[in-house]
mmCIF file of C-alpha atoms in Angstrom:
data_model
loop_
_atom_site.group_PDB
_atom_site.id
_atom_site.type_symbol
_atom_site.label_atom_id
_atom_site.label_comp_id
_atom_site.label_asym_id
_atom_site.label_seq_id
_atom_site.Cartn_x
_atom_site.Cartn_y
_atom_site.Cartn_z
ATOM 1 C CA SER A 1 20.801 14.352 0.895
ATOM 2 C CA ALA A 2 20.630 10.575 0.842
ATOM 3 C CA VAL A 3 18.705 8.920 -2.040
ATOM 4 C CA ILE A 4 16.584 6.026 -0.669
ATOM 5 C CA SER A 5 14.905 3.582 -2.968
ATOM 6 C CA GLN A 6 12.192 1.186 -1.607
ATOM 7 C CA LYS A 7 10.681 -1.901 -3.272
ATOM 8 C CA PRO A 8 7.907 -2.594 -3.753
ATOM 9 C CA SER A 9 6.344 0.821 -4.024
ATOM 10 C CA ARG A 10 2.837 -0.940 -3.463
ATOM 11 C CA ASP A 11 1.424 -4.388 -3.242
ATOM 12 C CA ILE A 12 -1.822 -6.171 -2.640
ATOM 13 C CA CYS A 13 -1.349 -9.426 -0.620
ATOM 14 C CA GLN A 14 -3.593 -12.196 0.682
ATOM 15 C CA ARG A 15 -4.140 -12.706 4.434
ATOM 16 C CA GLY A 16 -1.619 -15.205 5.943
ATOM 17 C CA THR A 17 1.256 -14.517 3.434
ATOM 18 C CA SER A 18 4.371 -12.583 4.086
ATOM 19 C CA LEU A 19 6.054 -9.675 2.166
ATOM 20 C CA THR A 20 9.657 -8.403 2.190
ATOM 21 C CA ILE A 21 10.186 -4.743 1.652
ATOM 22 C CA GLN A 22 13.629 -3.577 0.539
ATOM 23 C CA CYS A 23 15.410 -0.396 1.275
ATOM 24 C CA GLN A 24 18.417 0.610 -0.652
ATOM 25 C CA VAL A 25 20.394 3.832 0.208
ATOM 26 C CA ASP A 26 22.972 5.368 -2.087
ATOM 27 C CA SER A 27 25.481 6.003 0.646
ATOM 28 C CA GLN A 28 26.684 4.068 3.754
ATOM 29 C CA VAL A 29 24.631 4.781 6.824
ATOM 30 C CA THR A 30 25.137 3.519 10.316
ATOM 31 C CA MET A 31 21.559 3.422 11.278
ATOM 32 C CA MET A 32 18.367 2.769 9.425
ATOM 33 C CA PHE A 33 14.839 3.059 10.829
ATOM 34 C CA TRP A 34 11.601 1.352 9.748
ATOM 35 C CA TYR A 35 8.332 3.251 10.422
ATOM 36 C CA ARG A 36 4.828 2.386 9.779
ATOM 37 C CA GLN A 37 2.021 4.765 8.647
ATOM 38 C CA GLN A 38 -1.563 3.320 9.078
ATOM 39 C CA PRO A 39 -4.230 4.891 6.879
ATOM 40 C CA GLY A 40 -4.959 8.468 7.923
ATOM 41 C CA GLN A 41 -2.364 8.301 10.818
ATOM 42 C CA SER A 42 1.053 9.503 11.794
ATOM 43 C CA LEU A 43 4.183 7.616 11.523
ATOM 44 C CA THR A 44 5.286 4.937 14.230
ATOM 45 C CA LEU A 45 8.549 3.632 14.552
ATOM 46 C CA ILE A 46 8.877 -0.259 14.229
ATOM 47 C CA ALA A 47 12.636 -0.837 14.801
ATOM 48 C CA THR A 48 16.117 0.629 14.391
ATOM 49 C CA ALA A 49 18.351 -1.416 12.310
ATOM 50 C CA ASN A 50 22.130 -1.454 12.844
ATOM 51 C CA GLN A 51 24.564 -3.138 10.535
ATOM 52 C CA GLY A 52 26.025 -6.187 12.207
ATOM 53 C CA SER A 53 23.646 -6.382 15.119
ATOM 54 C CA GLU A 54 20.017 -7.320 15.767
ATOM 55 C CA ALA A 55 17.368 -4.704 15.152
ATOM 56 C CA THR A 56 15.872 -2.883 18.318
ATOM 57 C CA TYR A 57 12.096 -3.133 18.231
ATOM 58 C CA GLU A 58 9.645 -0.494 19.725
ATOM 59 C CA SER A 59 6.978 -1.493 22.184
ATOM 60 C CA GLY A 60 4.134 -3.358 20.458
ATOM 61 C CA PHE A 61 6.425 -4.786 17.625
ATOM 62 C CA VAL A 62 8.223 -8.058 17.706
ATOM 63 C CA ILE A 63 10.755 -9.743 15.662
ATOM 64 C CA ASP A 64 8.706 -12.699 14.693
ATOM 65 C CA LYS A 65 6.139 -10.371 13.149
ATOM 66 C CA PHE A 66 8.548 -7.982 11.537
ATOM 67 C CA PRO A 67 11.909 -9.594 10.952
ATOM 68 C CA ILE A 68 14.535 -7.058 9.709
ATOM 69 C CA SER A 69 17.737 -7.848 8.011
ATOM 70 C CA ARG A 70 20.673 -5.263 7.589
ATOM 71 C CA PRO A 71 23.440 -7.147 5.821
ATOM 72 C CA ASN A 72 25.610 -4.038 4.858
ATOM 73 C CA LEU A 73 25.633 -0.198 5.418
ATOM 74 C CA THR A 74 23.419 0.523 2.260
ATOM 75 C CA PHE A 75 20.711 -2.011 2.525
ATOM 76 C CA SER A 76 18.004 -3.424 4.785
ATOM 77 C CA THR A 77 14.822 -5.485 4.452
ATOM 78 C CA LEU A 78 11.588 -5.524 6.562
ATOM 79 C CA THR A 79 9.404 -8.518 6.442
ATOM 80 C CA VAL A 80 5.649 -8.343 7.405
ATOM 81 C CA SER A 81 4.752 -11.853 8.327
ATOM 82 C CA ASN A 82 1.522 -13.714 8.544
ATOM 83 C CA MET A 83 -0.256 -10.627 7.327
ATOM 84 C CA SER A 84 -3.857 -9.609 8.371
ATOM 85 C CA PRO A 85 -5.752 -6.603 7.066
ATOM 86 C CA GLU A 86 -4.627 -4.660 10.188
ATOM 87 C CA ASP A 87 -1.215 -4.656 8.652
ATOM 88 C CA SER A 88 -2.431 -2.533 5.680
ATOM 89 C CA SER A 89 -0.144 0.643 5.965
ATOM 90 C CA ILE A 90 2.716 2.451 4.325
ATOM 91 C CA TYR A 91 5.909 1.218 5.408
ATOM 92 C CA LEU A 92 8.868 3.683 5.225
ATOM 93 C CA CYS A 93 12.611 3.418 5.561
ATOM 94 C CA SER A 94 14.465 6.255 7.020
ATOM 95 C CA VAL A 95 18.247 7.083 7.282
ATOM 96 C CA GLY A 96 20.240 9.890 8.754
ATOM 97 C CA GLY A 97 22.316 12.293 6.754
ATOM 98 C CA GLY A 98 24.342 15.248 8.163
ATOM 99 C CA PRO A 99 23.712 16.403 11.713
ATOM 100 C CA GLY A 100 20.023 16.862 12.192
ATOM 101 C CA GLU A 101 19.046 15.405 8.791
ATOM 102 C CA LEU A 102 16.763 12.314 8.462
ATOM 103 C CA PHE A 103 15.444 11.358 5.093
ATOM 104 C CA PHE A 104 12.619 8.995 4.072
ATOM 105 C CA GLY A 105 12.024 6.843 1.172
ATOM 106 C CA GLU A 106 8.996 7.014 -0.819
ATOM 107 C CA GLY A 107 7.310 4.205 1.240
ATOM 108 C CA SER A 108 5.832 0.820 0.370
ATOM 109 C CA ARG A 109 2.134 0.768 0.372
ATOM 110 C CA LEU A 110 0.724 -2.543 1.448
ATOM 111 C CA THR A 111 -2.915 -3.607 1.281
ATOM 112 C CA VAL A 112 -3.889 -6.880 2.830
ATOM 113 C CA LEU A 113 -6.995 -8.466 1.755
ATOM 114 C CA GLY B 1 6.226 11.795 27.511
ATOM 115 C CA GLU B 2 7.065 12.428 23.945
ATOM 116 C CA ASP B 3 3.988 13.655 22.597
ATOM 117 C CA VAL B 4 4.000 16.059 19.796
ATOM 118 C CA GLU B 5 0.605 17.830 19.013
ATOM 119 C CA GLN B 6 -0.748 19.450 15.926
ATOM 120 C CA SER B 7 -4.035 20.963 14.778
ATOM 121 C CA LEU B 8 -5.381 18.568 12.091
ATOM 122 C CA PHE B 9 -6.584 20.884 9.361
ATOM 123 C CA LEU B 10 -5.798 24.379 7.987
ATOM 124 C CA SER B 11 -7.303 26.101 5.111
ATOM 125 C CA VAL B 12 -5.868 29.291 3.438
ATOM 126 C CA ARG B 13 -6.347 31.195 0.245
ATOM 127 C CA GLU B 14 -3.927 31.164 -2.479
ATOM 128 C CA GLY B 15 -1.416 33.903 -1.991
ATOM 129 C CA ASP B 16 -1.886 34.266 1.787
ATOM 130 C CA SER B 17 0.494 32.957 4.506
ATOM 131 C CA SER B 18 -0.147 29.688 6.238
ATOM 132 C CA VAL B 19 1.033 29.102 9.742
ATOM 133 C CA ILE B 20 1.077 25.512 11.078
ATOM 134 C CA ASN B 21 1.614 25.094 14.788
ATOM 135 C CA CYS B 22 3.102 22.364 16.856
ATOM 136 C CA THR B 23 3.835 21.758 20.501
ATOM 137 C CA TYR B 24 6.007 18.997 21.951
ATOM 138 C CA THR B 25 6.714 17.899 25.431
ATOM 139 C CA ASP B 26 10.400 16.714 25.524
ATOM 140 C CA SER B 27 12.594 19.702 26.744
ATOM 141 C CA SER B 28 15.671 17.537 25.689
ATOM 142 C CA SER B 29 14.649 17.602 22.049
ATOM 143 C CA THR B 30 17.749 18.469 20.050
ATOM 144 C CA TYR B 31 16.180 18.850 16.554
ATOM 145 C CA LEU B 32 12.693 19.776 15.373
ATOM 146 C CA TYR B 33 11.588 18.933 11.990
ATOM 147 C CA TRP B 34 8.909 19.749 9.421
ATOM 148 C CA TYR B 35 7.992 17.209 6.801
ATOM 149 C CA LYS B 36 5.602 17.388 3.815
ATOM 150 C CA GLN B 37 3.606 14.405 2.578
ATOM 151 C CA GLU B 38 1.550 14.826 -0.645
ATOM 152 C CA PRO B 39 -1.011 12.288 -1.654
ATOM 153 C CA GLY B 40 0.417 8.855 -2.212
ATOM 154 C CA ALA B 41 3.926 9.932 -1.593
ATOM 155 C CA GLY B 42 6.502 9.569 1.032
ATOM 156 C CA LEU B 43 7.850 12.216 3.403
ATOM 157 C CA GLN B 44 9.883 15.028 2.174
ATOM 158 C CA LEU B 45 12.128 16.880 4.734
ATOM 159 C CA LEU B 46 11.209 20.614 4.232
ATOM 160 C CA THR B 47 13.350 21.949 7.067
ATOM 161 C CA TYR B 48 14.744 21.379 10.469
ATOM 162 C CA ILE B 49 15.984 23.548 13.215
ATOM 163 C CA PHE B 50 18.433 23.086 16.022
ATOM 164 C CA SER B 51 17.286 23.528 19.491
ATOM 165 C CA ASN B 52 19.533 26.366 20.238
ATOM 166 C CA MET B 53 18.146 28.466 17.559
ATOM 167 C CA ASP B 54 14.807 30.429 17.557
ATOM 168 C CA MET B 55 14.358 31.107 13.928
ATOM 169 C CA LYS B 56 15.397 29.634 10.503
ATOM 170 C CA GLN B 57 14.202 30.936 7.164
ATOM 171 C CA ASP B 58 14.575 29.144 3.816
ATOM 172 C CA GLN B 59 12.888 30.796 0.893
ATOM 173 C CA ARG B 60 9.140 30.799 1.551
ATOM 174 C CA LEU B 61 9.515 28.876 4.692
ATOM 175 C CA THR B 62 9.985 30.458 8.165
ATOM 176 C CA VAL B 63 10.479 28.142 11.356
ATOM 177 C CA LEU B 64 10.012 29.745 14.636
ATOM 178 C CA LEU B 65 11.000 27.925 17.737
ATOM 179 C CA ASN B 66 9.952 28.898 21.326
ATOM 180 C CA LYS B 67 11.860 26.545 23.527
ATOM 181 C CA LYS B 68 10.390 28.004 26.809
ATOM 182 C CA ASP B 69 6.862 26.995 25.677
ATOM 183 C CA LYS B 70 7.925 23.951 23.656
ATOM 184 C CA HIS B 71 6.201 25.517 20.581
ATOM 185 C CA LEU B 72 7.349 25.279 16.943
ATOM 186 C CA SER B 73 5.732 26.854 13.917
ATOM 187 C CA LEU B 74 5.971 26.777 10.187
ATOM 188 C CA ARG B 75 5.071 29.743 8.034
ATOM 189 C CA ILE B 76 4.676 29.363 4.387
ATOM 190 C CA ALA B 77 4.489 32.687 2.555
ATOM 191 C CA ASP B 78 2.649 33.179 -0.510
ATOM 192 C CA THR B 79 0.947 29.888 -0.312
ATOM 193 C CA GLN B 80 0.349 28.057 -3.505
ATOM 194 C CA THR B 81 -2.095 25.155 -4.489
ATOM 195 C CA GLY B 82 0.978 22.912 -4.803
ATOM 196 C CA ASP B 83 1.662 23.545 -1.069
ATOM 197 C CA SER B 84 -1.655 21.471 -0.235
ATOM 198 C CA ALA B 85 -0.313 18.421 1.625
ATOM 199 C CA ILE B 86 -0.059 17.079 5.026
ATOM 200 C CA TYR B 87 2.729 18.547 7.055
ATOM 201 C CA PHE B 88 4.200 16.791 10.047
ATOM 202 C CA CYS B 89 6.127 18.150 12.940
ATOM 203 C CA ALA B 90 8.638 15.719 14.486
ATOM 204 C CA GLU B 91 11.235 15.870 17.124
ATOM 205 C CA SER B 92 14.466 14.097 17.870
ATOM 206 C CA ARG B 93 16.797 13.925 20.862
ATOM 207 C CA GLY B 94 19.760 12.936 19.021
ATOM 208 C CA SER B 95 22.245 14.222 16.399
ATOM 209 C CA GLY B 96 20.358 12.833 13.280
ATOM 210 C CA ASN B 97 20.848 9.247 13.807
ATOM 211 C CA THR B 98 18.100 8.884 16.331
ATOM 212 C CA PRO B 99 14.530 8.175 15.487
ATOM 213 C CA LEU B 100 11.847 10.637 15.368
ATOM 214 C CA VAL B 101 8.613 11.319 17.182
ATOM 215 C CA PHE B 102 5.816 12.591 14.900
ATOM 216 C CA GLY B 103 2.777 14.589 15.373
ATOM 217 C CA LYS B 104 -0.350 13.459 13.720
ATOM 218 C CA GLY B 105 0.027 15.843 10.843
ATOM 219 C CA THR B 106 -1.857 19.075 9.697
ATOM 220 C CA ARG B 107 -3.708 18.736 6.405
ATOM 221 C CA LEU B 108 -3.362 22.202 4.590
ATOM 222 C CA SER B 109 -5.833 22.951 1.863
ATOM 223 C CA VAL B 110 -5.134 25.907 -0.346
ATOM 224 C CA ILE B 111 -8.022 27.444 -1.927
ATOM 225 C CA ALA B 112 -7.612 29.137 -5.424
#
């Protein structure tokens, strides 16, 4: 299984600021996915990040609000820009393993005041 | 559509079996998954089943898939207090490098 490390594990931020979340994987992976889990809710896909190309965003998510970098096959960042309390969520990074396997990081719990 | 439906709550006594049910709508789903989320933690992949299988067993966990009815279940034998968590059902249409569609999760409470 892939080992996925996310930083920060949690943070409290002020409204209007931005926060960058890092995702590091212990093996090279083609695609990485970023999800959001709002309080008491299920997971919603934000975007798919391929190395060497722009991320593909799902409906309701835009690059200006959630810019993503994917500089190599083991690392990605997600920035939550100009935060508001509605952005308070857990943000999770996910990668594929063998056929059918999809693993998640521990998540980054963000609280916006 | 790609809806995945689960009941929200389940309560069982320690030592009993738990059965968590899930229905999905996408008949082209390739893999179906069960994830466990403990309080304050990320998602742990418990098990997954390929769509051409109808059963998969792994220690205390048994997954049953009825592709005709688009119904997936997770049975936990001899449920323990450590099994208390939220269990998410999810589906994928790809080979493992495609994103998942999740249900809302079933909160399992185990009563000692």
